[in-house]
DNA sequence: GTTAGCACTCGACAACGATGAGTGCTAACG
DNA sequence: CGTTAGCACTCATCGTTGTCGAGTGCTAAC
């Protein structure tokens, strides 16, 4: 599709623009060592590349900048994953070397390290509840009419909620209910908890406990909210402000509002998009993103999973002019390490 | 100190500047109904007020803006707390009317409502651990070598951590330890947990359990981190971007970095500052704030407490040009409501 | 096929002047 | 004597103009 020379020049332009953030002219490309042609020749090729849709001109007599199509081609065919620095490798590995590591903490920590290494904003979507099962349920009275309910999943995730106790229920009755729930519901996938609750438990509870209706309602309030509730960790949000493309307050505002709105964010990071190089790494460039607020951003995501079951996602958000080589490489490393960790953890 | 007319004019200027964000001239003050003097007279008074340090002039032939001293005087002596709108009162009250309410959720919810009502950024410092005591301790094995440890306090706060189990310890031994801890440590203030752990438990544990040393270390890792660890909730961070004084990206960046850094933020919001009107409400104007990043912001904080014991703080951060009347009023309401709630909750 | 040369385009930037809001001062008024 | 009208002066803002230079597209020569 493209000649070797065109690919060379396109690579040079994208690389240049990524590091300078300014339209790149034929002269500056020619001056670089790696393209041995005169500015005039390069100009001709640039004109062709523009006609093909790989480059854009902000205005006549400015240099060229890569278009979406240009970035996409660059990511799919041109980008060369150069080696990570020793420090980067070290920091990534050391993260997984720590002994005491809860799944969520690892994800969170990974995201934060990524943000520091790249100077972009990282978004981590915590492990979902898909294949997690109930490990333990507990109800601890606090005052006469309130109690704190605790749910622990087999992944070590702890969810808690303060609830009101219907009046007229004794402590022993509460204990009975909790015992019943634990024996009957332990091992049940969280998403099936509610249906199971009605199917199996309702009858038995009526036998043992008065106020059965209230109790079921109580348990329901505890379980509700868990399904849609997934933790989102942000890190390095201020990094965005260093990028010249975000010197405009309005643009920041729209992006920030997106970042603050968890449900929308989950949708953005979770929806499928263009494939990048390597396994499980997705690269979404500019308008490929579903949300308008980040239509001039690129989002690179890696999913982590156990036994082929997708658990969550880690993403890096930056301007379309992103250091793809470095970021893709980092994400691949992270993805691998996470896979190993999860496998070991889930055993 | 100031004549009645000077106070009137100062009030008018501050009010005007708060709503317009632009230097206010003598003419515009004269035009308002509430000050019945000609621009010339007002100019004379303004000159005097400037000399006294209450006003500043950005440059010659611009209007005046209030200085720190001006704001301070305004807050201390001039501001008139006009009534809150029905909607505001309603939203505040309804927040505390919900039946199922954990302490932390209430604080969080309050902060978020405040941010919405005021269009400023709210910062809530969750309940500290000062007078909270251990309610329950639990250790749930997840895999062969990991377990999730759960601590519940008498306030309903739940803290959890995944820990590694030293190899060679049986489940029954774990149970023994947990039981021992619960019987011995329940009711002990969290801050004293560690010392108590050594004093009372060490000996007994040696009797019952082998691997006592490892177990103590394990329990210690769970308890560590809790003391300094206080939740900070932010809400309405993007509101800041609406203010004209923050159209500059650099300024946003420094503030945002402060907001992201929890320890610094705790220090800022926790340190004592100038008193405002009413009980427990503090108003820190501009440089009165300890942190340079918010030296042109005002921070209004209200503390909530039980039995005179200070538990936490809720603050509103905005430009020095803040709607003090509204915000102080809101904060007073919130402070009162919170006090009532806490009293009822802590009973 | 590649390159040098040249006219042309267009944003960035500085200089300039007009505009208008606001002041400070002085003199007049009740 | 306090208050006000009038007036000259200041200074930021904004639109205009002109220069500068980076970069292009085209043509002709190598």
XYZ file of C-alpha atoms (C1' of nucleotides) in Angstrom:
754
model
C 0.000 0.000 0.000
C 2.709 2.435 0.967
C 6.215 2.444 -0.485
C 9.102 1.814 1.825
C 10.109 5.447 1.573
C 6.666 6.654 2.464
C 6.634 4.421 5.496
C 10.010 5.767 6.511
C 8.884 9.345 6.174
C 5.572 8.744 7.916
C 7.408 7.144 10.805
C 9.761 10.084 11.027
C 6.899 12.561 11.012
C 4.919 10.755 13.684
C 7.973 10.290 15.874
C 8.879 13.923 15.478
C 5.409 15.162 16.207
C 5.091 12.923 19.238
C 8.101 14.477 20.833
C 7.666 18.065 19.684
C 3.888 18.530 19.557
C 4.385 20.932 16.645
C 3.631 20.513 12.953
C 6.715 19.033 11.362
C 8.147 20.443 8.144
C 10.058 18.807 5.365
C 13.279 20.505 6.343
C 13.406 19.166 9.879
C 12.773 15.631 8.631
C 15.555 15.966 6.101
C 17.957 17.158 8.759
C 17.448 14.060 10.884
C 19.981 11.373 10.132
C 17.565 8.590 9.368
C 15.942 9.977 6.231
C 18.519 10.758 3.584
C 16.495 12.843 1.209
C 16.278 16.536 0.514
C 13.397 18.611 1.769
C 11.943 18.838 -1.705
C 11.685 15.096 -2.116
C 10.165 14.772 1.273
C 7.671 17.482 0.435
C 6.526 15.487 -2.558
C 6.028 12.393 -0.470
C 4.279 14.393 2.193
C 1.857 15.731 -0.388
C 1.125 12.151 -1.437
C 0.695 11.002 2.144
C -1.698 13.835 2.758
C -3.706 12.896 -0.289
C -3.861 9.334 1.021
C -5.206 10.629 4.313
C -2.282 9.849 6.572
C -1.302 13.437 7.215
C -3.060 16.704 7.785
C -2.133 20.315 7.416
C -3.367 22.692 10.120
C -3.183 25.442 7.520
C -1.363 26.145 4.303
C 2.298 26.685 4.820
C 2.453 24.921 8.124
C 4.085 21.556 8.611
C 2.128 18.329 8.618
C 0.681 16.470 11.545
C -0.464 12.850 11.552
C -4.168 12.219 11.032
C -6.104 9.525 12.850
C -5.462 7.239 9.952
C -1.802 8.140 10.192
C -1.601 7.245 13.863
C -3.534 4.072 13.264
C -1.150 2.982 10.504
C 1.782 3.937 12.668
C 0.517 1.867 15.574
C -0.455 -1.096 13.435
C 2.547 -1.300 11.144
C 5.325 1.108 11.896
C 5.910 1.469 15.593
C 9.085 -0.165 16.814
C 8.976 -1.310 20.404
C 12.364 -0.324 21.674
C 13.572 -1.777 24.920
C 12.398 -0.436 28.202
C 14.939 1.171 30.440
C 16.316 -0.829 33.314
C 14.600 1.388 35.798
C 11.234 0.871 34.181
C 11.612 -2.886 34.113
C 12.777 -2.860 37.674
C 9.860 -0.838 38.926
C 7.382 -3.015 37.137
C 8.829 -6.236 38.432
C 9.254 -5.050 41.975
C 5.579 -4.279 42.068
C 4.701 -7.911 41.731
C 7.467 -9.129 43.945
C 5.931 -7.836 47.139
C 4.723 -10.622 49.302
C 1.556 -9.288 50.763
C -0.612 -8.417 47.859
C -4.331 -8.201 47.565
C -5.625 -8.322 44.071
C -7.137 -4.889 44.181
C -4.086 -3.322 45.713
C -1.928 -4.768 42.973
C -4.159 -3.369 40.280
C -4.232 -0.002 41.953
C -0.515 0.039 42.489
C 0.126 -0.984 38.915
C -1.985 1.842 37.602
C -0.209 4.366 39.744
C 3.211 3.150 38.644
C 2.169 3.319 35.010
C 1.076 6.905 35.450
C 4.399 7.805 36.970
C 6.432 6.061 34.307
C 4.573 7.542 31.388
C 3.345 10.911 32.567
C -0.089 10.084 31.325
C -3.257 9.471 33.266
C -3.992 5.913 34.238
C -7.412 4.437 34.750
C -7.804 1.089 36.392
C -11.020 -0.844 36.457
C -10.971 -3.149 39.466
C -11.841 -6.784 39.302
C -15.467 -7.330 38.456
C -17.812 -9.634 40.241
C -18.415 -11.971 37.339
C -16.886 -15.119 38.629
C -16.428 -14.141 42.233
C -18.370 -16.113 44.759
C -19.498 -15.400 48.272
C -16.894 -16.395 50.799
C -18.414 -15.095 53.961
C -21.282 -13.008 55.177
C -21.444 -11.301 58.514
C -23.674 -8.952 60.440
C -22.230 -7.085 63.408
C -24.604 -5.078 65.614
C -23.295 -1.634 66.342
C -26.076 0.065 68.207
C -29.556 -1.107 69.057
C -30.928 -0.452 65.644
C -27.942 -0.475 63.311
C -25.478 -3.089 62.242
C -22.630 -3.277 59.810
C -22.939 -5.980 57.198
C -19.801 -7.406 55.661
C -19.454 -9.437 52.521
C -16.206 -11.140 51.642
C -15.677 -12.698 48.236
C -13.368 -15.512 47.305
C -11.037 -12.961 45.701
C -10.541 -11.220 49.006
C -12.705 -8.270 48.133
C -14.513 -6.851 51.130
C -17.699 -4.896 50.814
C -19.425 -3.344 53.788
C -22.516 -1.352 54.506
C -24.219 0.001 57.549
C -27.827 -1.066 57.719
C -30.775 -0.462 59.959
C -32.091 -3.455 61.871
C -35.852 -3.814 61.844
C -37.075 -3.293 65.393
C -38.062 -6.314 67.432
C -35.472 -8.731 66.187
C -33.284 -10.402 68.739
C -29.579 -10.976 68.451
C -30.076 -14.705 68.367
C -32.389 -14.382 65.429
C -29.829 -12.347 63.611
C -27.242 -14.998 64.276
C -29.538 -17.654 62.921
C -30.032 -15.731 59.715
C -26.353 -15.112 59.265
C -25.583 -18.783 59.847
C -28.250 -19.819 57.437
C -26.965 -17.495 54.784
C -23.419 -18.641 55.213
C -24.201 -22.307 54.953
C -26.539 -21.882 52.035
C -24.909 -19.143 50.040
C -21.188 -19.642 50.456
C -19.727 -20.464 47.073
C -22.603 -18.965 45.142
C -21.536 -16.466 42.470
C -22.364 -12.941 43.525
C -24.476 -12.256 40.476
C -26.714 -15.164 41.332
C -27.026 -14.247 44.963
C -30.307 -12.455 44.710
C -32.164 -15.110 42.783
C -30.686 -17.773 45.019
C -31.761 -15.794 48.007
C -35.395 -16.167 47.048
C -35.255 -19.654 45.674
C -33.490 -21.502 48.443
C -33.537 -19.376 51.495
C -36.992 -17.883 51.678
C -38.697 -21.054 52.807
C -36.144 -22.080 55.350
C -35.979 -18.658 56.819
C -39.706 -18.636 57.409
C -39.335 -21.755 59.491
C -36.601 -20.535 61.739
C -37.074 -16.864 62.051
C -39.932 -14.549 62.654
C -39.760 -11.249 60.754
C -38.547 -13.215 57.783
C -39.779 -10.635 55.325
C -37.907 -7.830 56.949
C -34.776 -9.881 57.151
C -34.828 -10.751 53.493
C -35.272 -7.108 52.680
C -32.357 -6.296 54.906
C -30.110 -8.788 53.222
C -31.236 -7.505 49.888
C -30.206 -3.958 50.639
C -26.784 -5.252 51.504
C -26.414 -7.166 48.298
C -27.854 -4.481 46.086
C -25.445 -2.025 44.610
C -22.692 -4.567 44.463
C -23.403 -5.724 40.989
C -22.882 -2.446 39.197
C -20.437 -1.205 41.738
C -16.910 -1.518 40.451
C -14.004 0.391 41.778
C -12.234 2.748 39.411
C -8.818 4.005 40.371
C -7.368 7.094 38.792
C -3.780 8.093 38.992
C -1.701 10.886 37.541
C -4.641 13.034 36.627
C -2.501 16.133 36.840
C -0.087 14.726 34.305
C -2.549 15.702 31.655
C -1.977 19.341 32.435
C 1.630 19.073 31.305
C 0.620 18.310 27.742
C 0.477 21.380 25.516
C -2.757 20.190 23.923
C -4.493 20.668 27.239
C -3.496 24.209 27.990
C -7.096 25.102 27.294
C -9.292 25.002 30.376
C -12.469 24.040 28.569
C -10.942 20.903 27.165
C -9.646 19.894 30.557
C -13.036 20.443 32.033
C -14.857 18.065 29.744
C -12.251 15.379 30.235
C -12.231 15.857 33.950
C -15.949 15.586 34.176
C -15.708 12.298 32.389
C -13.053 11.081 34.803
C -15.217 12.025 37.746
C -18.219 10.191 36.456
C -17.528 6.574 37.232
C -20.274 4.895 35.193
C -19.397 6.760 32.019
C -15.753 6.026 32.606
C -16.415 2.324 32.984
C -18.268 2.378 29.724
C -15.449 4.159 27.960
C -12.711 1.927 29.218
C -14.703 -1.250 28.959
C -16.071 -0.978 25.436
C -14.136 -2.837 22.776
C -12.038 -0.926 20.283
C -9.213 -1.254 17.806
C -6.601 -3.900 18.373
C -3.009 -2.956 18.905
C 0.054 -5.090 18.795
C 0.272 -8.031 21.112
C -2.262 -9.884 23.148
C -5.077 -8.108 24.860
C -3.692 -4.647 24.283
C -6.145 -2.295 22.699
C -5.307 1.064 21.236
C -8.098 3.517 20.704
C -7.044 6.605 18.826
C -9.007 9.845 18.874
C -12.517 9.435 17.570
C -12.278 5.682 17.911
C -13.157 6.384 21.516
C -16.829 6.223 22.222
C -16.941 9.343 24.330
C -16.718 12.767 22.730
C -14.759 14.260 25.610
C -11.693 12.271 24.691
C -12.023 12.430 20.936
C -8.580 13.901 20.747
C -7.057 11.530 23.196
C -5.693 8.065 22.815
C -6.551 5.331 25.230
C -4.447 2.225 25.532
C -5.938 -0.550 27.562
C -4.835 -3.944 28.771
C -7.182 -6.438 30.293
C -6.278 -8.914 32.957
C -7.968 -12.204 33.301
C -7.945 -15.589 34.922
C -8.758 -18.793 33.079
C -9.797 -16.768 30.087
C -12.328 -14.913 32.188
C -11.849 -11.180 31.816
C -11.587 -9.582 35.236
C -10.746 -5.947 34.681
C -8.894 -3.366 32.667
C -6.015 -0.985 33.065
C -5.810 1.969 30.731
C -3.570 4.889 29.958
C -5.068 8.091 28.684
C -3.026 10.692 26.859
C -3.151 12.961 23.843
C -3.396 11.293 20.432
C 0.202 12.362 20.163
C 1.179 9.616 22.543
C 4.443 7.798 22.986
C 2.958 4.659 21.539
C 6.197 2.703 21.414
C 6.892 3.126 25.072
C 3.341 2.820 26.284
C 2.451 -0.273 24.282
C 5.596 -1.922 25.489
C 4.886 -1.072 29.085
C 1.341 -2.273 28.806
C 2.454 -5.575 27.363
C 4.808 -6.087 30.255
C 2.140 -5.170 32.750
C -0.385 -7.402 31.100
C 1.956 -10.371 31.273
C 2.962 -9.785 34.832
C -0.616 -9.331 35.881
C -1.583 -12.571 34.175
C 1.125 -14.437 36.058
C 0.115 -12.852 39.309
C -3.555 -13.582 38.834
C -2.905 -17.159 37.909
C -0.843 -17.649 41.018
C -3.358 -15.835 43.139
C -6.395 -17.613 41.843
C -4.686 -20.971 41.758
C -12.573 51.996 63.451
C -14.524 52.483 60.264
C -17.330 54.964 59.825
C -20.759 53.613 59.044
C -20.508 54.930 55.512
C -17.164 53.244 54.963
C -18.612 49.974 56.147
C -21.521 50.405 53.799
C -19.272 51.088 50.856
C -16.874 48.294 51.699
C -19.787 45.886 51.893
C -21.049 47.056 48.538
C -17.650 46.653 46.942
C -17.072 43.175 48.311
C -20.551 42.040 47.360
C -20.139 43.447 43.903
C -16.747 41.923 43.367
C -17.926 38.551 44.631
C -20.584 38.377 41.993
C -18.769 40.035 39.120
C -15.136 39.015 39.636
C -14.090 42.360 38.151
C -12.617 45.437 39.793
C -15.500 47.607 40.891
C -15.589 51.325 40.202
C -17.174 54.171 42.052
C -19.824 54.653 39.414
C -21.249 51.153 39.602
C -21.468 51.360 43.390
C -23.284 54.681 43.153
C -25.750 53.245 40.683
C -26.795 50.468 43.035
C -29.775 51.443 45.132
C -28.265 50.752 48.518
C -25.564 53.421 48.535
C -27.026 56.833 47.995
C -23.909 58.849 47.231
C -22.387 60.199 44.095
C -19.397 58.519 42.492
C -17.147 61.347 43.654
C -17.963 60.850 47.306
C -17.526 57.150 46.965
C -14.193 57.712 45.294
C -13.020 59.668 48.288
C -14.034 56.932 50.663
C -12.477 54.319 48.447
C -9.201 56.188 48.542
C -9.380 56.195 52.328
C -10.249 52.483 52.460
C -7.320 51.745 50.234
C -5.007 53.702 52.469
C -6.311 51.729 55.433
C -5.498 48.507 53.615
C -8.997 47.193 52.949
C -8.907 47.683 49.220
C -6.411 47.255 46.438
C -6.034 48.622 42.985
C -4.832 46.202 40.298
C -3.473 49.234 38.442
C -4.135 52.929 38.269
C -7.485 53.785 36.770
C -8.985 50.423 37.398
C -11.644 49.833 39.994
C -10.849 48.496 43.441
C -10.835 44.947 44.665
C -10.937 43.826 48.284
C -7.638 42.964 49.917
C -7.165 40.087 52.361
C -7.766 42.510 55.153
C -10.901 43.664 53.370
C -12.279 40.166 53.076
C -11.379 39.437 56.661
C -13.200 42.531 57.879
C -16.120 41.679 55.658
C -16.353 38.158 57.032
C -15.870 39.216 60.628
C -18.113 42.260 60.768
C -20.070 42.948 57.635
C -21.417 39.802 56.070
C -25.140 39.386 56.450
C -26.329 35.797 56.475
C -29.402 35.934 54.352
C -31.785 33.033 54.447
C -31.137 29.899 52.522
C -33.489 29.007 49.734
C -36.111 26.389 50.396
C -34.461 24.009 48.034
C -31.159 24.284 49.813
C -32.690 23.699 53.197
C -34.656 20.803 51.849
C -31.660 19.102 50.318
C -29.656 19.489 53.467
C -32.333 18.119 55.708
C -33.270 15.231 53.462
C -29.702 14.077 53.601
C -29.973 13.373 57.279
C -33.463 11.990 57.062
C -32.444 8.809 55.274
C -32.790 5.846 57.474
C -29.839 3.740 56.553
C -26.853 5.870 57.208
C -23.323 4.956 58.021
C -21.285 7.714 59.492
C -18.809 7.822 56.678
C -21.469 7.768 54.032
C -23.207 10.690 55.645
C -20.028 12.732 55.694
C -19.305 11.854 52.115
C -22.814 12.596 50.997
C -22.820 15.883 52.838
C -19.658 16.977 51.139
C -20.995 16.109 47.746
C -24.232 18.007 48.344
C -22.315 21.041 49.518
C -20.270 21.016 46.348
C -23.404 20.894 44.248
C -25.139 23.655 46.144
C -22.231 26.047 46.092
C -20.308 25.239 42.939
C -17.136 25.090 44.922
C -14.925 22.147 45.708
C -15.647 20.280 48.874
C -13.135 18.387 50.932
C -14.280 16.039 53.644
C -12.000 14.540 56.192
C -13.541 11.315 57.400
C -13.899 10.394 61.030
C -10.568 9.847 62.680
C -9.653 6.936 64.844
C -9.175 8.907 68.023
C -11.932 7.567 70.152
C -12.961 4.618 68.039
C -12.501 1.226 69.593
C -12.144 -2.234 68.198
C -15.471 -3.901 67.683
C -14.482 -7.036 65.923
C -11.492 -8.693 64.384
C -11.623 -11.466 61.864
C -9.317 -13.507 59.692
C -10.754 -15.362 56.727
C -8.490 -17.746 54.819
C -8.705 -17.287 51.088
C -6.098 -19.601 49.692
C -3.538 -21.783 51.380
C -1.212 -18.948 52.172
C -3.342 -15.823 52.120
C -6.162 -14.547 54.224
C -8.197 -11.397 54.404
C -8.143 -9.650 57.739
C -11.076 -7.492 58.726
C -11.278 -4.896 61.434
C -14.565 -3.347 62.432
C -14.703 -0.360 64.743
C -17.498 0.692 67.023
C -18.359 3.466 64.563
C -19.043 0.943 61.855
C -15.904 1.631 59.947
C -14.551 -1.446 58.210
C -10.926 -1.815 57.313
C -9.607 -4.807 55.444
C -6.313 -6.076 54.171
C -5.097 -9.177 52.464
C -2.224 -10.746 54.314
C 0.097 -13.683 53.838
C -0.197 -16.475 56.349
C 3.099 -17.792 57.652
C 3.472 -21.365 56.431
C 2.841 -24.169 58.849
C 0.014 -22.662 60.792
C -3.174 -24.622 61.024
C -6.664 -23.260 60.693
C -7.442 -24.115 64.264
C -4.478 -22.117 65.447
C -5.673 -19.171 63.438
C -9.073 -19.456 65.023
C -7.523 -19.525 68.456
C -5.621 -16.344 67.781
C -8.646 -14.597 66.409
C -10.714 -15.600 69.395
C -8.031 -14.505 71.761
C -7.747 -11.162 70.059
C -11.451 -10.600 70.097
C -11.900 -11.375 73.750
C -8.882 -9.385 74.836
C -8.944 -6.449 72.477
C -12.581 -5.666 71.869
C -13.336 -2.242 73.263
C -9.720 -1.129 73.181
C -9.165 2.197 71.418
C -7.512 1.685 68.073
C -4.600 3.925 68.889
C -3.749 1.801 71.860
C -4.105 -1.470 70.034
C -0.469 -1.959 69.275
C 0.838 -1.356 72.758
C -1.961 -3.468 74.198
C -1.107 -6.168 71.753
C 2.325 -6.569 73.286
C 1.380 -6.000 76.862
C -1.551 -8.319 77.295
C -1.577 -10.718 74.471
C 2.005 -11.720 73.908
C 2.214 -13.993 76.908
C -1.088 -15.696 76.456
C -0.485 -16.274 72.828
C 2.756 -18.052 73.565
C 0.872 -20.506 75.690
C -1.785 -21.411 73.207
C -0.218 -21.069 69.858
C 3.008 -22.085 68.300
C 4.434 -19.599 65.789
C 3.449 -16.853 68.166
C 6.022 -14.465 66.839
C 4.833 -14.768 63.281
C 1.251 -14.339 64.346
C 1.968 -11.168 66.243
C 3.784 -9.824 63.246
C 0.847 -10.743 61.096
C -1.588 -8.959 63.321
C 0.707 -6.002 63.414
C 0.768 -5.624 59.666
C -2.983 -5.533 59.718
C -3.141 -2.860 62.330
C -0.367 -0.743 60.881
C -1.337 1.917 58.450
C -4.648 2.467 60.116
C -3.517 5.203 62.398
C -2.395 7.702 59.797
C -4.871 6.441 57.271
C -7.852 8.748 57.083
C -10.219 8.905 54.213
C -10.468 12.148 52.314
C -13.416 12.656 50.028
C -13.330 15.218 47.281
C -16.325 16.414 45.407
C -16.950 18.998 42.749
C -13.337 19.328 41.768
C -14.328 20.470 38.312
C -16.363 23.305 39.761
C -13.129 25.147 40.245
C -12.684 25.366 36.514
C -15.783 27.535 36.221
C -14.239 30.326 38.214
C -12.566 32.988 36.077
C -9.601 33.156 38.439
C -8.680 29.632 37.449
C -8.625 29.988 33.731
C -4.880 29.642 33.989
C -3.695 26.050 33.730
C -0.645 26.487 35.922
C -2.687 27.620 38.852
C -5.063 24.710 38.475
C -2.159 22.348 38.361
C -0.685 23.381 41.688
C -4.046 23.219 43.367
C -4.847 19.896 41.827
C -1.589 18.428 42.929
C -2.430 19.472 46.433
C -5.843 17.859 46.191
C -4.307 14.623 44.983
C -1.841 14.470 47.806
C -3.839 13.228 50.739
C -1.373 13.861 53.578
C -0.783 17.474 52.567
C -4.492 17.965 52.171
C -5.179 16.635 55.638
C -2.648 19.048 57.006
C -4.205 21.972 55.189
C -7.739 21.247 56.194
C -6.872 20.186 59.695
C -4.654 23.040 60.797
C -6.326 25.756 62.826
C -7.008 29.131 61.253
C -9.052 32.272 61.621
C -12.431 32.058 63.263
C -15.535 32.913 61.334
C -18.983 33.601 62.599
C -20.729 30.932 64.590
C -19.553 27.822 66.280
C -16.829 25.690 64.874
C -16.835 27.379 61.488
C -13.438 28.528 60.387
C -12.753 30.853 57.510
C -9.279 30.935 56.090
C -8.770 33.660 53.542
C -5.944 33.634 51.014
C -2.545 33.606 52.630
C -4.055 32.600 55.939
C -3.947 29.144 54.460
C -0.825 27.236 55.297
C -0.235 25.913 51.829
C 1.069 28.151 49.082
C -0.961 26.435 46.377
C -4.174 27.875 47.720
C -2.879 31.278 48.745
C -5.513 32.889 46.587
C -8.266 30.624 47.693
C -10.534 30.713 50.669
C -11.239 27.639 52.691
C -14.238 27.402 54.956
C -14.289 24.469 57.297
C -16.694 23.019 59.792
C -15.753 20.323 62.223
C -18.067 17.650 63.491
C -17.668 16.108 66.855
C -19.210 13.900 69.477
C -19.025 14.661 73.185
C -16.684 17.518 72.458
C -14.298 15.124 70.761
C -13.427 16.398 67.317
C -14.008 13.667 64.738
C -13.454 15.207 61.352
C -13.793 18.212 59.127
C -15.740 19.283 56.093
C -14.400 22.119 54.001
C -15.296 24.163 50.981
C -12.568 25.496 48.764
C -13.144 28.386 46.397
C -11.552 31.593 45.227
C -11.004 34.320 47.824
C -13.880 35.959 46.053
C -16.247 33.520 47.629
C -19.926 33.834 48.387
C -19.213 34.010 52.088
C -22.758 34.781 53.144
C -24.195 31.721 51.482
C -21.351 29.389 52.281
C -21.023 30.299 55.939
C -24.727 29.869 56.338
C -24.708 26.503 54.664
C -21.802 25.350 56.731
C -23.502 26.351 59.931
C -26.544 24.348 58.971
C -24.464 21.366 58.043
C -22.466 21.594 61.213
C -25.585 21.598 63.327
C -27.223 18.758 61.469
C -24.089 16.717 61.634
C -23.827 17.283 65.354
C -27.365 16.073 65.863
C -26.781 13.073 63.686
C -23.553 12.157 65.401
C -25.065 12.468 68.817
C -27.899 10.194 67.848
C -25.561 7.780 66.172
C -23.028 7.596 68.934
C -25.608 7.542 71.642
C 14.141 10.057 -10.076
C 16.119 13.751 -7.295
C 17.192 18.323 -6.041
C 17.829 23.495 -6.160
C 15.483 27.744 -6.586
C 11.783 30.850 -6.080
C 7.333 32.889 -5.476
C 3.575 32.482 -2.444
C 0.814 31.607 1.871
C -0.220 32.310 6.403
C 0.315 32.265 11.466
C 2.940 34.665 15.125
C 4.311 38.828 16.989
C 5.149 43.644 17.833
C 3.891 48.393 17.199
C 0.246 51.666 16.954
C -3.862 54.127 17.871
C -8.582 54.455 19.320
C -11.776 53.453 23.017
C -13.625 53.655 27.415
C -13.799 52.735 32.225
C -12.104 54.690 36.165
C -9.416 57.786 39.002
C -7.752 62.170 41.479
C -8.156 66.814 41.899
C -10.380 71.252 42.062
C -14.017 74.241 42.365
C -18.768 75.106 43.138
C -23.009 74.207 45.681
C -26.418 73.777 49.667
C -18.205 71.542 55.869
C -19.743 67.717 53.602
C -21.166 66.665 48.953
C -21.085 66.828 44.096
C -20.101 68.175 39.165
C -16.565 68.723 35.901
C -12.326 67.748 33.768
C -7.780 66.189 32.735
C -5.181 62.078 33.101
C -4.054 56.990 33.278
C -4.051 52.608 31.561
C -5.829 48.002 30.082
C -8.220 46.206 26.095
C -8.964 45.525 21.384
C -8.700 45.868 16.491
C -5.423 47.167 12.776
C -1.369 47.077 10.372
C 3.078 45.537 8.910
C 7.022 42.651 9.347
C 9.123 38.158 9.854
C 9.911 33.479 8.996
C 8.728 28.780 8.511
C 6.929 26.003 5.198
C 4.796 24.778 0.938
C 4.077 23.893 -4.256
C 5.777 24.304 -8.584
C 9.199 24.423 -12.212
C 13.416 23.673 -14.182
C 17.867 21.764 -14.038
C 20.934 17.930 -12.795
